Short mmCIF file of N, CA and C in Angstrom, two decimals:
data_model
loop_
_atom_site.label_atom_id
_atom_site.label_comp_id
_atom_site.label_asym_id
_atom_site.label_seq_id
_atom_site.Cartn_x
_atom_site.Cartn_y
_atom_site.Cartn_z
N ILE A 1 21.25 -2.16 -2.37
CA ILE A 1 21.58 -0.83 -1.88
C ILE A 1 20.44 0.14 -2.17
N THR A 2 19.90 0.05 -3.37
CA THR A 2 18.79 0.94 -3.73
C THR A 2 17.58 0.66 -2.86
N GLY A 3 17.27 -0.62 -2.65
CA GLY A 3 16.14 -0.98 -1.80
C GLY A 3 16.32 -0.49 -0.37
N SER A 4 17.52 -0.63 0.15
CA SER A 4 17.80 -0.15 1.51
C SER A 4 17.67 1.36 1.60
N ALA A 5 18.16 2.06 0.58
CA ALA A 5 18.05 3.52 0.55
C ALA A 5 16.59 3.94 0.46
N PHE A 6 15.81 3.24 -0.38
CA PHE A 6 14.39 3.55 -0.49
C PHE A 6 13.69 3.33 0.85
N TYR A 7 13.98 2.21 1.50
CA TYR A 7 13.36 1.91 2.79
C TYR A 7 13.72 2.97 3.82
N ALA A 8 14.99 3.35 3.91
CA ALA A 8 15.41 4.38 4.86
C ALA A 8 14.71 5.71 4.56
N GLY A 9 14.60 6.06 3.29
CA GLY A 9 13.91 7.29 2.91
C GLY A 9 12.43 7.23 3.26
N GLU A 10 11.83 6.08 3.04
CA GLU A 10 10.40 5.91 3.36
C GLU A 10 10.15 6.06 4.86
N ILE A 11 10.99 5.44 5.67
CA ILE A 11 10.83 5.53 7.12
C ILE A 11 11.09 6.96 7.59
N ALA A 12 12.10 7.61 7.03
CA ALA A 12 12.40 8.99 7.42
C ALA A 12 11.24 9.92 7.05
N TYR A 13 10.71 9.76 5.85
CA TYR A 13 9.59 10.62 5.44
C TYR A 13 8.34 10.33 6.27
N THR A 14 8.08 9.07 6.55
CA THR A 14 6.94 8.70 7.39
C THR A 14 7.08 9.34 8.76
N TYR A 15 8.27 9.29 9.32
CA TYR A 15 8.49 9.92 10.62
C TYR A 15 8.20 11.42 10.52
N TYR A 16 8.74 12.06 9.49
CA TYR A 16 8.54 13.50 9.31
C TYR A 16 7.05 13.82 9.14
N LEU A 17 6.35 13.02 8.37
CA LEU A 17 4.95 13.30 8.05
C LEU A 17 4.02 13.03 9.22
N TRP A 18 4.22 11.93 9.94
CA TRP A 18 3.24 11.50 10.93
C TRP A 18 3.70 11.60 12.38
N TYR A 19 4.96 11.40 12.66
CA TYR A 19 5.37 11.20 14.04
C TYR A 19 6.13 12.36 14.67
N ARG A 20 6.70 13.26 13.92
CA ARG A 20 7.61 14.26 14.48
C ARG A 20 6.95 15.14 15.54
N ASP A 21 5.67 15.45 15.38
CA ASP A 21 5.00 16.33 16.34
C ASP A 21 4.15 15.58 17.36
N SER A 22 4.21 14.25 17.35
CA SER A 22 3.36 13.49 18.27
C SER A 22 4.17 13.03 19.47
N ASN A 23 3.46 12.68 20.50
CA ASN A 23 4.10 12.20 21.73
C ASN A 23 4.37 10.72 21.63
N GLY A 24 5.58 10.34 22.00
CA GLY A 24 5.91 8.93 22.06
C GLY A 24 5.24 8.29 23.27
N SER A 25 5.16 6.97 23.25
CA SER A 25 4.56 6.25 24.37
C SER A 25 5.16 4.85 24.41
N ARG A 26 4.74 4.10 25.41
CA ARG A 26 5.11 2.69 25.44
C ARG A 26 4.36 2.00 24.31
N PHE A 27 4.92 0.92 23.81
CA PHE A 27 4.27 0.19 22.72
C PHE A 27 2.88 -0.27 23.17
N HIS A 28 1.90 -0.02 22.33
CA HIS A 28 0.53 -0.43 22.66
C HIS A 28 -0.24 -0.75 21.38
N TRP A 29 -1.32 -1.50 21.56
CA TRP A 29 -2.20 -1.90 20.45
C TRP A 29 -3.49 -1.10 20.51
N VAL A 30 -4.08 -0.86 19.37
CA VAL A 30 -5.41 -0.25 19.29
C VAL A 30 -6.24 -1.07 18.31
N ASN A 31 -7.54 -0.98 18.46
CA ASN A 31 -8.44 -1.60 17.49
C ASN A 31 -9.08 -0.47 16.70
N ASP A 32 -8.52 -0.20 15.54
CA ASP A 32 -9.03 0.88 14.70
C ASP A 32 -9.77 0.33 13.47
N ASN A 33 -10.26 -0.89 13.59
CA ASN A 33 -10.89 -1.54 12.45
C ASN A 33 -12.17 -0.87 11.99
N SER A 34 -12.80 -0.07 12.83
CA SER A 34 -14.02 0.61 12.41
C SER A 34 -13.77 2.06 11.98
N SER A 35 -12.51 2.48 12.00
CA SER A 35 -12.17 3.86 11.67
C SER A 35 -12.07 4.08 10.17
N TRP A 36 -12.29 5.32 9.76
CA TRP A 36 -12.07 5.77 8.38
C TRP A 36 -12.85 4.96 7.36
N LEU A 37 -13.98 4.38 7.74
CA LEU A 37 -14.83 3.58 6.85
C LEU A 37 -14.03 2.47 6.16
N LYS A 38 -13.04 1.94 6.84
CA LYS A 38 -12.17 0.85 6.36
C LYS A 38 -11.21 1.29 5.25
N LEU A 39 -11.23 2.56 4.86
CA LEU A 39 -10.35 3.03 3.80
C LEU A 39 -8.89 2.84 4.18
N ASP A 40 -8.58 3.02 5.45
CA ASP A 40 -7.21 2.81 5.92
C ASP A 40 -6.76 1.38 5.65
N LYS A 41 -7.64 0.42 5.86
CA LYS A 41 -7.28 -0.99 5.63
C LYS A 41 -7.04 -1.27 4.14
N VAL A 42 -7.88 -0.70 3.29
CA VAL A 42 -7.69 -0.85 1.84
C VAL A 42 -6.37 -0.22 1.43
N GLY A 43 -6.04 0.92 2.03
CA GLY A 43 -4.76 1.57 1.75
C GLY A 43 -3.59 0.71 2.17
N HIS A 44 -3.68 0.08 3.33
CA HIS A 44 -2.62 -0.82 3.78
C HIS A 44 -2.46 -2.00 2.83
N ALA A 45 -3.57 -2.60 2.43
CA ALA A 45 -3.49 -3.74 1.50
C ALA A 45 -2.89 -3.32 0.17
N THR A 46 -3.32 -2.18 -0.35
CA THR A 46 -2.80 -1.71 -1.64
C THR A 46 -1.32 -1.40 -1.55
N THR A 47 -0.89 -0.76 -0.47
CA THR A 47 0.52 -0.43 -0.33
C THR A 47 1.36 -1.70 -0.14
N GLY A 48 0.85 -2.67 0.62
CA GLY A 48 1.54 -3.95 0.74
C GLY A 48 1.68 -4.63 -0.61
N TYR A 49 0.62 -4.57 -1.43
CA TYR A 49 0.64 -5.14 -2.78
C TYR A 49 1.70 -4.45 -3.64
N VAL A 50 1.67 -3.11 -3.65
CA VAL A 50 2.59 -2.34 -4.50
C VAL A 50 4.04 -2.53 -4.07
N PHE A 51 4.31 -2.49 -2.76
CA PHE A 51 5.69 -2.70 -2.29
C PHE A 51 6.16 -4.12 -2.62
N SER A 52 5.27 -5.10 -2.55
CA SER A 52 5.63 -6.47 -2.92
C SER A 52 5.96 -6.55 -4.41
N GLU A 53 5.16 -5.87 -5.22
CA GLU A 53 5.39 -5.88 -6.67
C GLU A 53 6.72 -5.23 -7.02
N TYR A 54 6.99 -4.05 -6.46
CA TYR A 54 8.27 -3.38 -6.76
C TYR A 54 9.44 -4.22 -6.27
N SER A 55 9.30 -4.83 -5.12
CA SER A 55 10.37 -5.69 -4.60
C SER A 55 10.57 -6.89 -5.51
N TYR A 56 9.47 -7.48 -5.98
CA TYR A 56 9.55 -8.63 -6.89
C TYR A 56 10.36 -8.26 -8.14
N TYR A 57 10.00 -7.15 -8.78
CA TYR A 57 10.69 -6.78 -10.02
C TYR A 57 12.15 -6.43 -9.78
N SER A 58 12.47 -5.85 -8.63
CA SER A 58 13.87 -5.59 -8.28
C SER A 58 14.63 -6.89 -8.09
N LEU A 59 14.01 -7.85 -7.45
CA LEU A 59 14.65 -9.15 -7.23
C LEU A 59 14.80 -9.93 -8.53
N ARG A 60 13.82 -9.84 -9.42
CA ARG A 60 13.95 -10.49 -10.74
C ARG A 60 15.10 -9.87 -11.51
N TRP A 61 15.20 -8.53 -11.47
CA TRP A 61 16.29 -7.84 -12.14
C TRP A 61 17.64 -8.29 -11.60
N ALA A 62 17.68 -8.59 -10.29
CA ALA A 62 18.91 -9.02 -9.64
C ALA A 62 19.23 -10.49 -9.92
N GLY A 63 18.32 -11.21 -10.59
CA GLY A 63 18.62 -12.57 -11.00
C GLY A 63 17.85 -13.67 -10.30
N LEU A 64 16.97 -13.36 -9.37
CA LEU A 64 16.20 -14.41 -8.71
C LEU A 64 15.13 -14.96 -9.65
N ASN A 65 14.79 -16.22 -9.48
CA ASN A 65 13.73 -16.81 -10.30
C ASN A 65 12.37 -16.33 -9.81
N ASN A 66 11.33 -16.65 -10.56
CA ASN A 66 9.98 -16.18 -10.25
C ASN A 66 9.54 -16.57 -8.84
N LYS A 67 9.76 -17.83 -8.47
CA LYS A 67 9.29 -18.31 -7.16
C LYS A 67 9.96 -17.57 -6.01
N LYS A 68 11.29 -17.50 -6.04
CA LYS A 68 12.00 -16.82 -4.95
C LYS A 68 11.66 -15.33 -4.92
N ALA A 69 11.61 -14.69 -6.09
CA ALA A 69 11.31 -13.26 -6.13
C ALA A 69 9.91 -12.98 -5.62
N ALA A 70 8.94 -13.85 -5.95
CA ALA A 70 7.57 -13.65 -5.48
C ALA A 70 7.47 -13.81 -3.96
N MET A 71 8.16 -14.80 -3.43
CA MET A 71 8.10 -15.03 -1.98
C MET A 71 8.86 -13.95 -1.21
N TYR A 72 10.09 -13.65 -1.64
CA TYR A 72 10.87 -12.61 -0.96
C TYR A 72 10.25 -11.23 -1.17
N GLY A 73 9.71 -10.99 -2.34
CA GLY A 73 9.05 -9.72 -2.61
C GLY A 73 7.88 -9.49 -1.68
N ALA A 74 7.09 -10.54 -1.46
CA ALA A 74 5.96 -10.43 -0.52
C ALA A 74 6.44 -10.19 0.90
N LEU A 75 7.50 -10.86 1.30
CA LEU A 75 8.05 -10.65 2.65
C LEU A 75 8.57 -9.22 2.81
N ILE A 76 9.22 -8.70 1.78
CA ILE A 76 9.73 -7.33 1.85
C ILE A 76 8.56 -6.34 1.92
N GLY A 77 7.55 -6.55 1.07
CA GLY A 77 6.38 -5.67 1.10
C GLY A 77 5.68 -5.69 2.44
N PHE A 78 5.48 -6.88 2.97
CA PHE A 78 4.84 -7.03 4.28
C PHE A 78 5.71 -6.43 5.38
N GLY A 79 7.01 -6.71 5.34
CA GLY A 79 7.92 -6.21 6.37
C GLY A 79 8.01 -4.70 6.36
N THR A 80 8.05 -4.10 5.18
CA THR A 80 8.13 -2.65 5.09
C THR A 80 6.90 -2.01 5.70
N MET A 81 5.73 -2.51 5.35
CA MET A 81 4.49 -1.94 5.90
C MET A 81 4.35 -2.23 7.39
N SER A 82 4.78 -3.38 7.83
CA SER A 82 4.64 -3.73 9.25
C SER A 82 5.60 -2.93 10.12
N SER A 83 6.73 -2.50 9.57
CA SER A 83 7.63 -1.65 10.37
C SER A 83 6.96 -0.31 10.68
N ILE A 84 6.13 0.17 9.78
CA ILE A 84 5.37 1.39 10.06
C ILE A 84 4.38 1.12 11.20
N GLU A 85 3.83 -0.07 11.23
CA GLU A 85 2.91 -0.44 12.32
C GLU A 85 3.61 -0.44 13.66
N ILE A 86 4.86 -0.85 13.68
CA ILE A 86 5.64 -0.81 14.91
C ILE A 86 5.84 0.64 15.36
N LEU A 87 6.16 1.52 14.41
CA LEU A 87 6.27 2.94 14.75
C LEU A 87 4.96 3.47 15.32
N ASP A 88 3.83 3.08 14.71
CA ASP A 88 2.52 3.49 15.24
C ASP A 88 2.36 3.05 16.69
N GLY A 89 2.83 1.86 17.00
CA GLY A 89 2.66 1.31 18.34
C GLY A 89 3.38 2.09 19.41
N PHE A 90 4.39 2.87 19.03
CA PHE A 90 5.15 3.65 20.00
C PHE A 90 4.70 5.11 20.07
N HIS A 91 3.55 5.43 19.48
CA HIS A 91 3.07 6.80 19.53
C HIS A 91 1.66 6.86 20.12
N SER A 92 1.49 7.81 21.03
CA SER A 92 0.25 7.89 21.80
C SER A 92 -0.97 8.16 20.94
N GLU A 93 -0.81 8.85 19.82
CA GLU A 93 -1.97 9.19 18.98
C GLU A 93 -2.49 7.99 18.18
N TRP A 94 -1.67 6.98 17.99
CA TRP A 94 -2.07 5.85 17.17
C TRP A 94 -2.06 4.56 17.96
N GLY A 95 -1.09 3.75 17.73
CA GLY A 95 -1.02 2.42 18.32
C GLY A 95 -0.96 1.40 17.19
N ALA A 96 -0.33 0.30 17.45
CA ALA A 96 -0.25 -0.77 16.46
C ALA A 96 -1.62 -1.40 16.29
N SER A 97 -1.93 -1.84 15.10
CA SER A 97 -3.26 -2.38 14.80
C SER A 97 -3.13 -3.73 14.10
N TRP A 98 -3.78 -4.73 14.69
CA TRP A 98 -3.80 -6.05 14.04
C TRP A 98 -4.53 -5.98 12.70
N GLY A 99 -5.54 -5.15 12.61
CA GLY A 99 -6.25 -4.98 11.34
C GLY A 99 -5.34 -4.47 10.25
N ASP A 100 -4.46 -3.53 10.59
CA ASP A 100 -3.50 -3.01 9.60
C ASP A 100 -2.50 -4.09 9.20
N ILE A 101 -2.02 -4.86 10.17
CA ILE A 101 -1.06 -5.92 9.87
C ILE A 101 -1.69 -6.97 8.96
N ILE A 102 -2.94 -7.32 9.23
CA ILE A 102 -3.64 -8.30 8.38
C ILE A 102 -3.84 -7.72 6.97
N ALA A 103 -4.17 -6.44 6.88
CA ALA A 103 -4.33 -5.81 5.57
C ALA A 103 -3.00 -5.77 4.82
N ASN A 104 -1.90 -5.45 5.52
CA ASN A 104 -0.58 -5.47 4.89
C ASN A 104 -0.30 -6.84 4.28
N GLY A 105 -0.56 -7.88 5.07
CA GLY A 105 -0.32 -9.24 4.61
C GLY A 105 -1.24 -9.64 3.46
N SER A 106 -2.48 -9.17 3.51
CA SER A 106 -3.43 -9.51 2.44
C SER A 106 -2.96 -8.98 1.09
N GLY A 107 -2.48 -7.74 1.07
CA GLY A 107 -1.98 -7.17 -0.18
C GLY A 107 -0.75 -7.90 -0.69
N SER A 108 0.16 -8.22 0.21
CA SER A 108 1.38 -8.94 -0.16
C SER A 108 1.06 -10.35 -0.66
N ILE A 109 0.12 -11.01 0.00
CA ILE A 109 -0.28 -12.36 -0.40
C ILE A 109 -1.00 -12.33 -1.76
N LEU A 110 -1.86 -11.33 -1.98
CA LEU A 110 -2.53 -11.22 -3.28
C LEU A 110 -1.51 -11.14 -4.40
N PHE A 111 -0.46 -10.37 -4.20
CA PHE A 111 0.57 -10.29 -5.24
C PHE A 111 1.28 -11.62 -5.42
N SER A 112 1.81 -12.18 -4.33
CA SER A 112 2.67 -13.36 -4.46
C SER A 112 1.92 -14.59 -4.94
N VAL A 113 0.69 -14.80 -4.49
CA VAL A 113 -0.06 -15.98 -4.93
C VAL A 113 -0.29 -15.94 -6.44
N GLN A 114 -0.67 -14.78 -6.95
CA GLN A 114 -0.89 -14.67 -8.40
C GLN A 114 0.40 -14.91 -9.17
N GLN A 115 1.50 -14.39 -8.64
CA GLN A 115 2.78 -14.55 -9.33
C GLN A 115 3.22 -16.01 -9.32
N LEU A 116 2.94 -16.69 -8.21
CA LEU A 116 3.32 -18.10 -8.12
C LEU A 116 2.41 -19.00 -8.97
N VAL A 117 1.12 -18.69 -9.01
CA VAL A 117 0.16 -19.54 -9.73
C VAL A 117 0.13 -19.23 -11.22
N TRP A 118 0.05 -17.94 -11.58
CA TRP A 118 -0.13 -17.56 -12.99
C TRP A 118 1.09 -16.92 -13.63
N GLN A 119 2.09 -16.59 -12.84
CA GLN A 119 3.26 -15.84 -13.31
C GLN A 119 2.86 -14.49 -13.93
N GLU A 120 1.76 -13.94 -13.47
CA GLU A 120 1.29 -12.63 -13.90
C GLU A 120 0.26 -12.13 -12.88
N GLN A 121 -0.07 -10.86 -13.00
CA GLN A 121 -1.05 -10.23 -12.11
C GLN A 121 -2.36 -10.06 -12.88
N ARG A 122 -3.32 -10.90 -12.59
CA ARG A 122 -4.62 -10.83 -13.25
C ARG A 122 -5.59 -9.94 -12.49
N VAL A 123 -5.39 -9.82 -11.20
CA VAL A 123 -6.21 -8.97 -10.34
C VAL A 123 -5.24 -8.02 -9.63
N ARG A 124 -5.46 -6.74 -9.80
CA ARG A 124 -4.52 -5.76 -9.25
C ARG A 124 -5.22 -4.80 -8.31
N LEU A 125 -4.48 -4.37 -7.31
CA LEU A 125 -4.91 -3.26 -6.45
C LEU A 125 -4.22 -2.01 -6.98
N LYS A 126 -5.02 -0.96 -7.19
CA LYS A 126 -4.49 0.29 -7.74
C LYS A 126 -4.95 1.46 -6.90
N PHE A 127 -4.23 2.55 -7.05
CA PHE A 127 -4.47 3.77 -6.27
C PHE A 127 -4.49 4.96 -7.21
N SER A 128 -5.40 5.89 -6.96
CA SER A 128 -5.36 7.17 -7.65
C SER A 128 -5.67 8.28 -6.66
N TYR A 129 -5.26 9.46 -7.01
CA TYR A 129 -5.40 10.61 -6.13
C TYR A 129 -5.88 11.81 -6.93
N ARG A 130 -6.87 12.49 -6.41
CA ARG A 130 -7.37 13.73 -6.99
C ARG A 130 -7.58 14.70 -5.84
N SER A 131 -6.88 15.79 -5.89
CA SER A 131 -6.85 16.73 -4.77
C SER A 131 -8.24 17.22 -4.38
N SER A 132 -8.47 17.27 -3.08
CA SER A 132 -9.71 17.86 -2.54
C SER A 132 -9.33 19.12 -1.77
N ASP A 133 -8.74 20.07 -2.48
CA ASP A 133 -8.20 21.28 -1.84
C ASP A 133 -9.20 21.98 -0.94
N LYS A 134 -10.48 21.96 -1.32
CA LYS A 134 -11.45 22.69 -0.49
C LYS A 134 -11.55 22.11 0.91
N TYR A 135 -11.37 20.79 1.07
CA TYR A 135 -11.38 20.19 2.39
C TYR A 135 -10.02 20.32 3.08
N ALA A 136 -8.96 20.10 2.32
CA ALA A 136 -7.61 20.11 2.88
C ALA A 136 -7.26 21.48 3.44
N THR A 137 -7.71 22.54 2.80
CA THR A 137 -7.39 23.88 3.31
C THR A 137 -8.13 24.18 4.61
N LEU A 138 -9.22 23.48 4.87
CA LEU A 138 -9.95 23.66 6.12
C LEU A 138 -9.25 23.00 7.30
N ASN A 139 -8.48 21.93 7.03
CA ASN A 139 -7.82 21.20 8.11
C ASN A 139 -6.45 20.70 7.66
N PRO A 140 -5.52 21.61 7.40
CA PRO A 140 -4.21 21.19 6.90
C PRO A 140 -3.41 20.36 7.90
N ALA A 141 -3.66 20.52 9.20
CA ALA A 141 -2.93 19.74 10.19
C ALA A 141 -3.22 18.24 10.06
N THR A 142 -4.45 17.91 9.70
CA THR A 142 -4.83 16.51 9.55
C THR A 142 -4.65 16.02 8.11
N LEU A 143 -5.06 16.83 7.15
CA LEU A 143 -5.09 16.38 5.76
C LEU A 143 -3.82 16.68 4.97
N GLY A 144 -2.94 17.51 5.51
CA GLY A 144 -1.67 17.82 4.86
C GLY A 144 -1.56 19.28 4.49
N GLU A 145 -0.35 19.79 4.62
CA GLU A 145 -0.11 21.20 4.34
C GLU A 145 0.26 21.46 2.89
N ASN A 146 0.61 20.42 2.14
CA ASN A 146 0.95 20.56 0.72
C ASN A 146 0.47 19.31 -0.01
N GLN A 147 0.58 19.33 -1.34
CA GLN A 147 0.05 18.22 -2.14
C GLN A 147 0.74 16.89 -1.81
N PHE A 148 2.05 16.92 -1.59
CA PHE A 148 2.75 15.67 -1.32
C PHE A 148 2.26 15.04 -0.01
N GLN A 149 2.03 15.84 1.02
CA GLN A 149 1.51 15.32 2.28
C GLN A 149 0.07 14.85 2.10
N ARG A 150 -0.70 15.54 1.29
CA ARG A 150 -2.11 15.20 1.11
C ARG A 150 -2.29 13.85 0.42
N VAL A 151 -1.35 13.48 -0.44
CA VAL A 151 -1.44 12.16 -1.08
C VAL A 151 -1.51 11.07 -0.02
N PHE A 152 -0.79 11.25 1.08
CA PHE A 152 -0.75 10.26 2.15
C PHE A 152 -1.86 10.44 3.18
N ASN A 153 -2.25 11.67 3.45
CA ASN A 153 -3.13 11.96 4.59
C ASN A 153 -4.58 12.23 4.23
N ASP A 154 -4.86 12.73 3.06
CA ASP A 154 -6.21 13.18 2.71
C ASP A 154 -7.00 12.03 2.09
N TYR A 155 -7.66 11.26 2.94
CA TYR A 155 -8.44 10.12 2.46
C TYR A 155 -9.60 10.55 1.55
N ASN A 156 -10.02 11.81 1.67
CA ASN A 156 -11.08 12.31 0.79
C ASN A 156 -10.62 12.33 -0.67
N SER A 157 -9.33 12.38 -0.89
CA SER A 157 -8.77 12.51 -2.24
C SER A 157 -8.30 11.18 -2.82
N GLN A 158 -8.36 10.13 -2.05
CA GLN A 158 -7.82 8.84 -2.49
C GLN A 158 -8.92 7.95 -3.05
N THR A 159 -8.57 7.24 -4.11
CA THR A 159 -9.46 6.23 -4.68
C THR A 159 -8.65 4.95 -4.82
N TYR A 160 -9.22 3.85 -4.38
CA TYR A 160 -8.57 2.55 -4.50
C TYR A 160 -9.39 1.70 -5.46
N TRP A 161 -8.68 0.97 -6.30
CA TRP A 161 -9.32 0.20 -7.37
C TRP A 161 -8.93 -1.27 -7.24
N LEU A 162 -9.89 -2.13 -7.47
CA LEU A 162 -9.64 -3.55 -7.66
C LEU A 162 -9.90 -3.78 -9.13
N SER A 163 -8.86 -4.09 -9.86
CA SER A 163 -8.92 -4.15 -11.32
C SER A 163 -8.56 -5.54 -11.80
N THR A 164 -9.29 -6.04 -12.78
CA THR A 164 -8.97 -7.35 -13.34
C THR A 164 -8.87 -7.29 -14.85
N ASN A 165 -7.91 -8.03 -15.37
CA ASN A 165 -7.72 -8.14 -16.80
C ASN A 165 -8.53 -9.34 -17.28
N VAL A 166 -9.67 -9.06 -17.87
CA VAL A 166 -10.60 -10.10 -18.29
C VAL A 166 -9.95 -11.05 -19.29
N ALA A 167 -9.17 -10.50 -20.23
CA ALA A 167 -8.54 -11.32 -21.28
C ALA A 167 -7.65 -12.41 -20.70
N SER A 168 -7.07 -12.18 -19.54
CA SER A 168 -6.19 -13.18 -18.95
C SER A 168 -6.95 -14.39 -18.41
N PHE A 169 -8.27 -14.28 -18.28
CA PHE A 169 -9.08 -15.39 -17.77
C PHE A 169 -9.80 -16.18 -18.87
N ILE A 170 -9.78 -15.68 -20.11
CA ILE A 170 -10.49 -16.36 -21.18
C ILE A 170 -9.51 -16.76 -22.27
N SER A 171 -9.96 -17.59 -23.18
CA SER A 171 -9.05 -18.09 -24.21
C SER A 171 -8.69 -16.98 -25.19
N GLU A 172 -7.52 -17.13 -25.78
CA GLU A 172 -7.05 -16.13 -26.74
C GLU A 172 -7.92 -16.08 -27.99
N THR A 173 -8.63 -17.16 -28.28
CA THR A 173 -9.49 -17.16 -29.47
C THR A 173 -10.71 -16.27 -29.29
N ALA A 174 -11.03 -15.88 -28.06
CA ALA A 174 -12.17 -15.01 -27.81
C ALA A 174 -11.89 -13.59 -28.30
N LYS A 175 -10.63 -13.26 -28.53
CA LYS A 175 -10.23 -11.94 -29.04
C LYS A 175 -10.71 -10.79 -28.18
N PHE A 176 -10.78 -11.01 -26.87
CA PHE A 176 -11.12 -9.92 -25.95
C PHE A 176 -9.89 -9.03 -25.84
N PRO A 177 -10.05 -7.72 -25.93
CA PRO A 177 -8.88 -6.83 -25.89
C PRO A 177 -8.10 -6.97 -24.58
N ASP A 178 -6.79 -7.24 -24.69
CA ASP A 178 -6.00 -7.44 -23.48
C ASP A 178 -5.71 -6.13 -22.74
N TRP A 179 -5.99 -5.01 -23.34
CA TRP A 179 -5.77 -3.72 -22.69
C TRP A 179 -6.98 -3.27 -21.86
N LEU A 180 -8.09 -3.97 -22.00
CA LEU A 180 -9.32 -3.56 -21.32
C LEU A 180 -9.46 -4.29 -19.99
N ASN A 181 -9.48 -3.55 -18.91
CA ASN A 181 -9.67 -4.09 -17.57
C ASN A 181 -11.02 -3.65 -17.02
N LEU A 182 -11.57 -4.46 -16.13
CA LEU A 182 -12.76 -4.07 -15.38
C LEU A 182 -12.30 -3.73 -13.98
N ALA A 183 -12.84 -2.64 -13.45
CA ALA A 183 -12.40 -2.20 -12.12
C ALA A 183 -13.59 -1.75 -11.28
N ILE A 184 -13.47 -2.00 -9.99
CA ILE A 184 -14.43 -1.44 -9.03
C ILE A 184 -13.63 -0.66 -7.99
#
């Protein structure tokens, strides 16, 4: 019930944020793989990863074993992100993108493969946001009219991290601190 409510809220907010003022169209595809310096694709992969992770932990809490939770969690993460791609396909300003779908799947697969092989996340996709108000105030229609919208729309303010826990790859006798990660 909670997952369904979260999904409905996510779709409703996405509609409010991106689609409410745009013109609908027949379903169509676009090739936006060269847009936004690929940041959009990294964002899709990271969000697919995070939605898969949250789904996994919800399914584990509900009693599923590691294997089923990892597989279903990845499907939920991928499905949630891909439903947004379907919405994009019905709007004239965007269009569905195979690059976005592949990125959604890449993030979900990164989560599930690690969970199935290692039963832990040794390599993580992470997101951080630091407001770029000076740019956002120049173009609020594109970058967002408030901080909550800007988290989603203002790519100038977003940072994506690929982080690895070094200690998880070496023996425990090496005494490498398990709290120290390397990130790019």
